[in-house]
PDB file of C-alpha atoms and ligand atoms in Angstrom:
ATOM      1  CA  MET A 323       4.522  13.162  13.299  1.00  0.00           C
ATOM      2  CA  SER A 324       3.519  10.750  14.722  1.00  0.00           C
ATOM      3  CA  GLU A 325       3.882   6.870  13.323  1.00  0.00           C
ATOM      4  CA  PRO A 326       0.848   5.569  11.620  1.00  0.00           C
ATOM      5  CA  THR A 327      -1.768   3.316  13.580  1.00  0.00           C
ATOM      6  CA  LYS A 328      -1.051   0.069  13.578  1.00  0.00           C
ATOM      7  CA  PHE A 329      -4.531  -1.459  12.608  1.00  0.00           C
ATOM      8  CA  PRO A 330      -4.968   1.286  10.367  1.00  0.00           C
ATOM      9  CA  ARG A 331      -9.120   2.249   8.420  1.00  0.00           C
ATOM     10  CA  THR A 332      -9.663   0.115   5.750  1.00  0.00           C
ATOM     11  CA  TRP A 333     -12.729   0.647   3.087  1.00  0.00           C
ATOM     12  CA  THR A 334     -13.601  -2.748   2.304  1.00  0.00           C
ATOM     13  CA  ASN A 335     -15.245  -3.138  -1.806  1.00  0.00           C
ATOM     14  CA  SER A 336     -14.107  -0.363  -2.770  1.00  0.00           C
ATOM     15  CA  PRO A 337     -14.557   0.568  -5.929  1.00  0.00           C
ATOM     16  CA  LEU A 338     -11.193   2.276  -6.524  1.00  0.00           C
ATOM     17  CA  ALA A 339      -9.809  -1.460  -5.251  1.00  0.00           C
ATOM     18  CA  ARG A 340     -11.431  -2.860  -7.998  1.00  0.00           C
ATOM     19  CA  ILE A 341      -9.949  -0.743 -10.920  1.00  0.00           C
ATOM     20  CA  ALA A 342      -6.553  -1.006  -9.459  1.00  0.00           C
ATOM     21  CA  ARG A 343      -7.588  -4.791  -9.431  1.00  0.00           C
ATOM     22  CA  LEU A 344      -8.979  -5.398 -12.753  1.00  0.00           C
ATOM     23  CA  VAL A 345      -6.227  -3.593 -14.430  1.00  0.00           C
ATOM     24  CA  LEU A 346      -3.667  -5.796 -12.564  1.00  0.00           C
ATOM     25  CA  GLY A 347      -5.721  -8.662 -14.560  1.00  0.00           C
ATOM     26  CA  ASN A 348      -7.900  -9.463 -12.354  1.00  0.00           C
ATOM     27  CA  LYS A 349      -6.094 -10.569  -9.050  1.00  0.00           C
ATOM     28  CA  ALA A 350      -7.599 -12.378  -5.919  1.00  0.00           C
ATOM     29  CA  ASN A 351      -7.227  -9.208  -4.227  1.00  0.00           C
ATOM     30  CA  VAL A 352      -5.902  -5.785  -4.076  1.00  0.00           C
ATOM     31  CA  ALA A 353      -5.082  -3.753  -0.943  1.00  0.00           C
ATOM     32  CA  MET A 354      -4.018  -0.132  -1.846  1.00  0.00           C
ATOM     33  CA  VAL A 355      -2.885   3.018   0.186  1.00  0.00           C
ATOM     34  CA  ILE A 356      -5.826   6.487  -1.023  1.00  0.00           C
ATOM     35  CA  GLY A 357      -4.386   8.768   2.631  1.00  0.00           C
ATOM     36  CA  GLN A 358      -4.375   7.454   4.790  1.00  0.00           C
ATOM     37  CA  THR A 359      -6.982   5.019   4.445  1.00  0.00           C
ATOM     38  CA  VAL A 360      -6.292   1.761   2.161  1.00  0.00           C
ATOM     39  CA  HIS A 361      -9.215   0.240  -0.447  1.00  0.00           C
ATOM     40  CA  LEU A 362      -9.819  -3.140  -0.305  1.00  0.00           C
ATOM     41  CA  SER A 363     -11.320  -5.249  -3.245  1.00  0.00           C
ATOM     42  CA  GLY A 364     -11.211  -9.988  -2.476  1.00  0.00           C
ATOM     43  CA  ALA A 365     -10.175  -9.728   0.395  1.00  0.00           C
ATOM     44  CA  THR A 366     -11.945  -8.827   4.446  1.00  0.00           C
ATOM     45  CA  ARG A 367     -10.606  -5.885   6.908  1.00  0.00           C
ATOM     46  CA  GLU A 368      -9.995  -8.909   8.729  1.00  0.00           C
ATOM     47  CA  GLU A 369      -8.050 -11.123   5.748  1.00  0.00           C
ATOM     48  CA  PHE A 370      -5.954  -8.385   5.640  1.00  0.00           C
ATOM     49  CA  LEU A 371      -5.436  -7.261   8.839  1.00  0.00           C
ATOM     50  CA  ALA A 372      -3.748 -10.994   9.281  1.00  0.00           C
ATOM     51  CA  ASP A 373      -1.774 -11.042   7.072  1.00  0.00           C
ATOM     52  CA  ALA A 374       0.845  -9.583   8.841  1.00  0.00           C
ATOM     53  CA  GLU A 375       3.167  -8.994   5.632  1.00  0.00           C
ATOM     54  CA  TRP A 376      -0.040  -7.633   4.052  1.00  0.00           C
ATOM     55  CA  LEU A 377      -0.438  -4.859   6.884  1.00  0.00           C
ATOM     56  CA  ALA A 378       3.010  -3.751   6.648  1.00  0.00           C
ATOM     57  CA  HIS A 379       3.949  -3.148   3.482  1.00  0.00           C
ATOM     58  CA  GLU A 380       0.299  -1.095   3.315  1.00  0.00           C
ATOM     59  CA  ARG A 381       2.034   0.523   6.189  1.00  0.00           C
ATOM     60  CA  VAL A 382       4.958   2.071   4.084  1.00  0.00           C
ATOM     61  CA  HIS A 383       2.904   3.182   1.470  1.00  0.00           C
ATOM     62  CA  ILE A 384       0.413   4.959   4.234  1.00  0.00           C
ATOM     63  CA  ARG A 385       3.788   6.814   5.677  1.00  0.00           C
ATOM     64  CA  GLN A 386       4.819   7.537   2.621  1.00  0.00           C
ATOM     65  CA  PHE A 387       1.177   9.581   2.243  1.00  0.00           C
ATOM     66  CA  ARG A 388       2.354  11.357   4.905  1.00  0.00           C
ATOM     67  CA  GLU A 389       5.486  11.751   4.353  1.00  0.00           C
ATOM     68  CA  HIS A 390       5.168  13.883   0.481  1.00  0.00           C
ATOM     69  CA  GLY A 391       1.539  14.803   1.638  1.00  0.00           C
ATOM     70  CA  PHE A 392      -1.644  14.544   0.083  1.00  0.00           C
ATOM     71  CA  VAL A 393      -1.168  15.621  -3.721  1.00  0.00           C
ATOM     72  CA  PRO A 394       2.636  15.465  -4.170  1.00  0.00           C
ATOM     73  CA  PHE A 395       2.228  11.621  -3.163  1.00  0.00           C
ATOM     74  CA  LEU A 396      -0.017  10.551  -5.456  1.00  0.00           C
ATOM     75  CA  TRP A 397       1.577  12.291  -8.749  1.00  0.00           C
ATOM     76  CA  LYS A 398       5.480  10.893  -7.607  1.00  0.00           C
ATOM     77  CA  TYR A 399       3.747   7.678  -7.561  1.00  0.00           C
ATOM     78  CA  LEU A 400       2.440   8.052 -11.195  1.00  0.00           C
ATOM     79  CA  VAL A 401       5.593   9.496 -12.121  1.00  0.00           C
ATOM     80  CA  GLU A 402       7.322   6.733 -10.758  1.00  0.00           C
ATOM     81  CA  SER A 403       5.253   4.437 -12.240  1.00  0.00           C
ATOM     82  CA  ALA A 404       5.031   5.798 -15.681  1.00  0.00           C
ATOM     83  CA  ARG A 405       9.108   5.282 -15.886  1.00  0.00           C
ATOM     84  CA  VAL A 406      10.159   2.521 -14.948  1.00  0.00           C
ATOM     85  CA  GLY A 407       6.436   0.692 -14.146  1.00  0.00           C
ATOM     86  CA  TYR A 408       4.209  -0.887 -10.905  1.00  0.00           C
ATOM     87  CA  PHE A 409       7.318  -3.145  -9.491  1.00  0.00           C
ATOM     88  CA  ASN A 410      10.454  -1.307  -9.890  1.00  0.00           C
ATOM     89  CA  ASN A 411       8.400   2.148  -8.692  1.00  0.00           C
ATOM     90  CA  LYS A 412      10.962   3.692  -5.752  1.00  0.00           C
ATOM     91  CA  PHE A 413       8.277   3.794  -3.697  1.00  0.00           C
ATOM     92  CA  GLU A 414       6.892  -0.122  -3.684  1.00  0.00           C
ATOM     93  CA  VAL A 415      10.417  -1.083  -3.423  1.00  0.00           C
ATOM     94  CA  GLU A 416      10.701   0.203  -0.377  1.00  0.00           C
ATOM     95  CA  ALA A 417       7.170  -1.314   0.964  1.00  0.00           C
ATOM     96  CA  ARG A 418       8.537  -4.635  -0.526  1.00  0.00           C
ATOM     97  CA  GLU A 419      11.430  -3.921   1.169  1.00  0.00           C
ATOM     98  CA  GLU A 420      10.324  -2.737   4.609  1.00  0.00           C
ATOM     99  CA  ALA A 421       8.290  -5.360   5.044  1.00  0.00           C
ATOM    100  CA  TYR A 422       9.811  -8.046   4.066  1.00  0.00           C
ATOM    101  CA  ARG A 423      12.207  -6.864   6.978  1.00  0.00           C
ATOM    102  CA  LEU A 424      10.375  -6.336  10.230  1.00  0.00           C
ATOM    103  CA  THR A 425       8.067  -9.559   9.327  1.00  0.00           C
ATOM    104  CA  ARG A 426      10.188 -12.286   7.841  1.00  0.00           C
ATOM    105  CA  GLY A 427      13.891 -10.705   7.964  1.00  0.00           C
ATOM    106  CA  LYS A 428      14.303 -11.004  11.654  1.00  0.00           C
ATOM    107  CA  ARG A 429      14.230 -14.586  12.660  1.00  0.00           C
TER     108      ARG A 429
HETATM  109 ZN1   ZN B1332       2.359  -1.309  -2.497  1.00  0.00          ZN
END
């Protein structure tokens, strides 16, 4: 399986990301990966791509979708979120740690 593209497809002003943003307490901006597309609300594509750690984080989710398959990943992600919450969700932990390692971990 090939690596996901470095600059993924984005959907700005996504209604889905807008809903997520409201659910998360009206955060300033939200990115949400659905399949291989990064849905954005409150950020332009340029702002998103310029933030190396943010981009790296969402690229991990794109890879997770590819590795698990679309429906299985959505299901596992929701089950995991219901079980341990958003922050401790193992898919979020993986994305957070890998993005940190790739962008801030190496000096
Ligand atoms: Zn995430």
